[in-house]
Amino acid sequence: MRQIAPLVPVLVLVVVVGVLVARAGRRGYRLGSSTIVRCRQGHLFTTVWLPGGSFKAVRLGWFRIQRCPVGHHLAIVTPVREGDLTDEERRSAARYRDTWVP
């Protein structure tokens, strides 16, 4: 039993992240390596968005502060439902990708 105890927090974290990703997917958000986000100035770009983790941004719940590659500024960004975007907006977001490393 002592060998299993250290794994419990890891298993709980995996379950919680899985539930968050499933809920976001049902709400129309595509989370992962190519999530479309919008900064407060309206710029659209793609970034890595993993619930519960952030390597290159400051997390504030559902919001994050990170660099906007479109306007070259720090901004609060939020994920966007892809169904709410036009084809042109999706193409525009695909042209601008945030860096993979911090």
Short mmCIF file of N, CA and C in Angstrom, two decimals:
data_model
loop_
_atom_site.label_atom_id
_atom_site.label_comp_id
_atom_site.label_asym_id
_atom_site.label_seq_id
_atom_site.Cartn_x
_atom_site.Cartn_y
_atom_site.Cartn_z
N MET A 1 0.82 -1.20 0.00
CA MET A 1 0.00 0.00 0.00
C MET A 1 0.86 1.26 0.00
N ARG A 2 2.01 1.21 0.66
CA ARG A 2 2.89 2.38 0.71
C ARG A 2 3.44 2.73 -0.67
N GLN A 3 3.58 1.75 -1.55
CA GLN A 3 4.10 2.01 -2.88
C GLN A 3 3.06 2.69 -3.77
N ILE A 4 1.81 2.48 -3.49
CA ILE A 4 0.73 3.05 -4.29
C ILE A 4 0.44 4.49 -3.86
N ALA A 5 0.60 4.80 -2.59
CA ALA A 5 0.25 6.12 -2.05
C ALA A 5 0.89 7.28 -2.81
N PRO A 6 2.17 7.24 -3.20
CA PRO A 6 2.75 8.37 -3.94
C PRO A 6 2.13 8.58 -5.32
N LEU A 7 1.50 7.54 -5.87
CA LEU A 7 0.90 7.66 -7.20
C LEU A 7 -0.49 8.28 -7.17
N VAL A 8 -1.13 8.31 -6.03
CA VAL A 8 -2.49 8.82 -5.94
C VAL A 8 -2.61 10.26 -6.43
N PRO A 9 -1.76 11.22 -5.99
CA PRO A 9 -1.90 12.59 -6.51
C PRO A 9 -1.73 12.67 -8.03
N VAL A 10 -0.84 11.88 -8.59
CA VAL A 10 -0.63 11.87 -10.04
C VAL A 10 -1.88 11.36 -10.75
N LEU A 11 -2.46 10.29 -10.24
CA LEU A 11 -3.67 9.73 -10.85
C LEU A 11 -4.84 10.71 -10.75
N VAL A 12 -4.96 11.39 -9.63
CA VAL A 12 -6.02 12.39 -9.47
C VAL A 12 -5.83 13.52 -10.47
N LEU A 13 -4.60 13.98 -10.65
CA LEU A 13 -4.32 15.05 -11.61
C LEU A 13 -4.67 14.62 -13.03
N VAL A 14 -4.32 13.40 -13.40
CA VAL A 14 -4.63 12.90 -14.73
C VAL A 14 -6.14 12.84 -14.96
N VAL A 15 -6.88 12.40 -13.97
CA VAL A 15 -8.34 12.33 -14.09
C VAL A 15 -8.93 13.74 -14.21
N VAL A 16 -8.47 14.67 -13.38
CA VAL A 16 -9.00 16.04 -13.41
C VAL A 16 -8.73 16.69 -14.77
N VAL A 17 -7.51 16.57 -15.29
CA VAL A 17 -7.18 17.14 -16.60
C VAL A 17 -8.04 16.49 -17.68
N GLY A 18 -8.22 15.20 -17.61
CA GLY A 18 -9.07 14.50 -18.59
C GLY A 18 -10.50 15.02 -18.58
N VAL A 19 -11.04 15.22 -17.40
CA VAL A 19 -12.41 15.75 -17.28
C VAL A 19 -12.49 17.16 -17.84
N LEU A 20 -11.50 18.00 -17.54
CA LEU A 20 -11.50 19.38 -18.06
C LEU A 20 -11.43 19.40 -19.58
N VAL A 21 -10.60 18.56 -20.16
CA VAL A 21 -10.49 18.51 -21.63
C VAL A 21 -11.80 18.02 -22.24
N ALA A 22 -12.41 17.00 -21.63
CA ALA A 22 -13.68 16.48 -22.15
C ALA A 22 -14.78 17.54 -22.08
N ARG A 23 -14.87 18.25 -20.97
CA ARG A 23 -15.87 19.31 -20.85
C ARG A 23 -15.66 20.42 -21.88
N ALA A 24 -14.42 20.83 -22.03
CA ALA A 24 -14.13 21.89 -23.01
C ALA A 24 -14.48 21.42 -24.41
N GLY A 25 -14.19 20.18 -24.73
CA GLY A 25 -14.53 19.64 -26.05
C GLY A 25 -16.02 19.64 -26.30
N ARG A 26 -16.81 19.29 -25.29
CA ARG A 26 -18.27 19.31 -25.44
C ARG A 26 -18.80 20.72 -25.63
N ARG A 27 -18.08 21.70 -25.11
CA ARG A 27 -18.52 23.10 -25.24
C ARG A 27 -18.04 23.75 -26.53
N GLY A 28 -17.30 23.00 -27.35
CA GLY A 28 -16.88 23.53 -28.65
C GLY A 28 -15.46 24.04 -28.70
N TYR A 29 -14.70 23.86 -27.62
CA TYR A 29 -13.31 24.31 -27.61
C TYR A 29 -12.42 23.13 -28.01
N ARG A 30 -11.41 23.43 -28.79
CA ARG A 30 -10.45 22.40 -29.18
C ARG A 30 -9.15 22.70 -28.45
N LEU A 31 -8.91 21.99 -27.37
CA LEU A 31 -7.72 22.23 -26.56
C LEU A 31 -6.62 21.28 -26.97
N GLY A 32 -5.39 21.71 -26.80
CA GLY A 32 -4.25 20.87 -27.15
C GLY A 32 -3.18 21.69 -27.85
N SER A 33 -2.59 21.09 -28.88
CA SER A 33 -1.43 21.71 -29.52
C SER A 33 -1.78 22.80 -30.52
N SER A 34 -3.02 22.89 -30.95
CA SER A 34 -3.37 23.93 -31.92
C SER A 34 -4.71 24.57 -31.56
N THR A 35 -4.74 25.15 -30.37
CA THR A 35 -5.94 25.82 -29.90
C THR A 35 -5.95 27.26 -30.40
N ILE A 36 -7.08 27.67 -30.97
CA ILE A 36 -7.21 29.06 -31.42
C ILE A 36 -7.60 29.91 -30.22
N VAL A 37 -6.85 31.00 -30.02
CA VAL A 37 -7.12 31.92 -28.92
C VAL A 37 -7.23 33.34 -29.47
N ARG A 38 -7.86 34.21 -28.67
CA ARG A 38 -8.02 35.62 -29.04
C ARG A 38 -7.44 36.47 -27.92
N CYS A 39 -6.63 37.46 -28.29
CA CYS A 39 -6.12 38.38 -27.28
C CYS A 39 -7.15 39.50 -27.10
N ARG A 40 -6.94 40.33 -26.10
CA ARG A 40 -7.89 41.40 -25.79
C ARG A 40 -7.99 42.45 -26.89
N GLN A 41 -6.99 42.49 -27.78
CA GLN A 41 -7.06 43.44 -28.90
C GLN A 41 -7.75 42.81 -30.11
N GLY A 42 -8.20 41.56 -29.98
CA GLY A 42 -8.94 40.91 -31.05
C GLY A 42 -8.12 40.05 -31.99
N HIS A 43 -6.82 39.97 -31.77
CA HIS A 43 -5.98 39.15 -32.65
C HIS A 43 -6.24 37.67 -32.40
N LEU A 44 -6.27 36.89 -33.47
CA LEU A 44 -6.43 35.44 -33.37
C LEU A 44 -5.12 34.75 -33.71
N PHE A 45 -4.76 33.73 -32.95
CA PHE A 45 -3.59 32.92 -33.25
C PHE A 45 -3.74 31.56 -32.60
N THR A 46 -2.88 30.63 -32.95
CA THR A 46 -2.92 29.30 -32.34
C THR A 46 -1.80 29.16 -31.34
N THR A 47 -2.08 28.38 -30.31
CA THR A 47 -1.11 28.15 -29.25
C THR A 47 -1.36 26.78 -28.64
N VAL A 48 -0.48 26.35 -27.78
CA VAL A 48 -0.69 25.12 -27.01
C VAL A 48 -1.49 25.50 -25.78
N TRP A 49 -2.62 24.84 -25.57
CA TRP A 49 -3.47 25.14 -24.42
C TRP A 49 -3.82 23.82 -23.73
N LEU A 50 -3.18 23.58 -22.62
CA LEU A 50 -3.44 22.38 -21.84
C LEU A 50 -4.02 22.79 -20.50
N PRO A 51 -5.19 22.28 -20.14
CA PRO A 51 -5.78 22.63 -18.84
C PRO A 51 -4.86 22.20 -17.71
N GLY A 52 -4.67 23.06 -16.76
CA GLY A 52 -3.87 22.73 -15.60
C GLY A 52 -2.37 22.90 -15.80
N GLY A 53 -1.94 23.28 -16.98
CA GLY A 53 -0.51 23.43 -17.22
C GLY A 53 -0.21 24.60 -18.14
N SER A 54 0.91 25.22 -17.87
CA SER A 54 1.31 26.35 -18.70
C SER A 54 2.81 26.56 -18.56
N PHE A 55 3.52 26.53 -19.68
CA PHE A 55 4.97 26.69 -19.66
C PHE A 55 5.42 28.08 -20.09
N LYS A 56 4.61 28.76 -20.87
CA LYS A 56 5.04 30.04 -21.43
C LYS A 56 4.04 31.16 -21.17
N ALA A 57 3.14 30.94 -20.21
CA ALA A 57 2.13 31.95 -19.91
C ALA A 57 1.83 31.95 -18.42
N VAL A 58 1.27 33.04 -17.96
CA VAL A 58 0.80 33.14 -16.59
C VAL A 58 -0.67 32.81 -16.60
N ARG A 59 -1.05 31.79 -15.85
CA ARG A 59 -2.45 31.37 -15.85
C ARG A 59 -3.27 32.16 -14.85
N LEU A 60 -4.47 32.53 -15.27
CA LEU A 60 -5.44 33.22 -14.42
C LEU A 60 -6.78 32.53 -14.62
N GLY A 61 -6.89 31.28 -14.17
CA GLY A 61 -8.11 30.51 -14.41
C GLY A 61 -8.22 30.17 -15.89
N TRP A 62 -9.32 30.56 -16.51
CA TRP A 62 -9.54 30.28 -17.93
C TRP A 62 -8.74 31.24 -18.82
N PHE A 63 -8.24 32.32 -18.26
CA PHE A 63 -7.47 33.31 -19.00
C PHE A 63 -5.98 33.03 -18.82
N ARG A 64 -5.18 33.55 -19.74
CA ARG A 64 -3.73 33.47 -19.61
C ARG A 64 -3.12 34.78 -20.12
N ILE A 65 -1.99 35.13 -19.54
CA ILE A 65 -1.23 36.26 -20.04
C ILE A 65 -0.05 35.67 -20.78
N GLN A 66 0.03 35.98 -22.07
CA GLN A 66 1.15 35.50 -22.87
C GLN A 66 1.39 36.45 -24.03
N ARG A 67 2.46 36.21 -24.75
CA ARG A 67 2.83 37.07 -25.88
C ARG A 67 1.92 36.79 -27.07
N CYS A 68 1.41 37.83 -27.66
CA CYS A 68 0.59 37.73 -28.87
C CYS A 68 1.53 37.84 -30.07
N PRO A 69 1.64 36.79 -30.91
CA PRO A 69 2.54 36.86 -32.06
C PRO A 69 2.02 37.75 -33.19
N VAL A 70 0.76 38.13 -33.13
CA VAL A 70 0.20 39.00 -34.18
C VAL A 70 0.57 40.45 -33.91
N GLY A 71 0.29 40.92 -32.68
CA GLY A 71 0.55 42.32 -32.34
C GLY A 71 1.85 42.54 -31.60
N HIS A 72 2.58 41.45 -31.31
CA HIS A 72 3.87 41.53 -30.62
C HIS A 72 3.76 42.28 -29.31
N HIS A 73 2.79 41.86 -28.48
CA HIS A 73 2.58 42.47 -27.17
C HIS A 73 2.16 41.39 -26.18
N LEU A 74 2.27 41.69 -24.89
CA LEU A 74 1.72 40.80 -23.87
C LEU A 74 0.23 41.07 -23.77
N ALA A 75 -0.54 40.00 -23.65
CA ALA A 75 -1.99 40.18 -23.63
C ALA A 75 -2.65 39.06 -22.85
N ILE A 76 -3.85 39.33 -22.39
CA ILE A 76 -4.70 38.28 -21.81
C ILE A 76 -5.36 37.58 -22.99
N VAL A 77 -5.24 36.25 -23.03
CA VAL A 77 -5.83 35.48 -24.13
C VAL A 77 -6.79 34.44 -23.57
N THR A 78 -7.79 34.10 -24.38
CA THR A 78 -8.77 33.07 -24.04
C THR A 78 -9.02 32.20 -25.25
N PRO A 79 -9.34 30.93 -25.03
CA PRO A 79 -9.67 30.05 -26.17
C PRO A 79 -10.95 30.51 -26.84
N VAL A 80 -11.07 30.21 -28.12
CA VAL A 80 -12.23 30.58 -28.92
C VAL A 80 -12.87 29.31 -29.44
N ARG A 81 -14.19 29.26 -29.44
CA ARG A 81 -14.90 28.13 -30.05
C ARG A 81 -14.70 28.22 -31.55
N GLU A 82 -14.20 27.15 -32.14
CA GLU A 82 -13.94 27.17 -33.58
C GLU A 82 -15.23 27.33 -34.38
N GLY A 83 -16.34 26.84 -33.85
CA GLY A 83 -17.62 26.98 -34.53
C GLY A 83 -18.10 28.42 -34.62
N ASP A 84 -17.57 29.29 -33.77
CA ASP A 84 -17.95 30.71 -33.78
C ASP A 84 -17.14 31.53 -34.76
N LEU A 85 -16.15 30.90 -35.41
CA LEU A 85 -15.25 31.63 -36.32
C LEU A 85 -15.64 31.40 -37.77
N THR A 86 -15.35 32.39 -38.59
CA THR A 86 -15.53 32.24 -40.03
C THR A 86 -14.32 31.47 -40.58
N ASP A 87 -14.43 31.03 -41.82
CA ASP A 87 -13.31 30.34 -42.46
C ASP A 87 -12.09 31.26 -42.54
N GLU A 88 -12.32 32.52 -42.84
CA GLU A 88 -11.21 33.48 -42.94
C GLU A 88 -10.52 33.66 -41.57
N GLU A 89 -11.31 33.71 -40.51
CA GLU A 89 -10.71 33.85 -39.17
C GLU A 89 -9.89 32.62 -38.81
N ARG A 90 -10.37 31.43 -39.18
CA ARG A 90 -9.60 30.21 -38.92
C ARG A 90 -8.29 30.22 -39.69
N ARG A 91 -8.32 30.65 -40.95
CA ARG A 91 -7.09 30.73 -41.76
C ARG A 91 -6.13 31.76 -41.16
N SER A 92 -6.66 32.87 -40.71
CA SER A 92 -5.82 33.91 -40.11
C SER A 92 -5.15 33.38 -38.84
N ALA A 93 -5.89 32.68 -38.01
CA ALA A 93 -5.33 32.12 -36.78
C ALA A 93 -4.25 31.09 -37.09
N ALA A 94 -4.44 30.32 -38.14
CA ALA A 94 -3.46 29.29 -38.51
C ALA A 94 -2.15 29.91 -39.00
N ARG A 95 -2.22 31.13 -39.55
CA ARG A 95 -1.00 31.80 -40.03
C ARG A 95 -0.09 32.23 -38.88
N TYR A 96 -0.69 32.50 -37.74
CA TYR A 96 0.08 32.98 -36.59
C TYR A 96 0.08 31.91 -35.49
N ARG A 97 1.24 31.34 -35.28
CA ARG A 97 1.38 30.30 -34.25
C ARG A 97 2.36 30.80 -33.19
N ASP A 98 1.93 30.63 -31.94
CA ASP A 98 2.82 30.97 -30.83
C ASP A 98 3.96 29.96 -30.80
N THR A 99 5.06 30.35 -30.22
CA THR A 99 6.22 29.45 -30.15
C THR A 99 5.92 28.26 -29.24
N TRP A 100 6.59 27.14 -29.51
CA TRP A 100 6.39 25.94 -28.71
C TRP A 100 7.14 26.00 -27.40
N VAL A 101 8.23 26.74 -27.34
CA VAL A 101 9.03 26.79 -26.12
C VAL A 101 8.94 28.17 -25.50
N PRO A 102 9.09 28.25 -24.18
CA PRO A 102 8.99 29.56 -23.52
C PRO A 102 10.10 30.50 -23.94
#
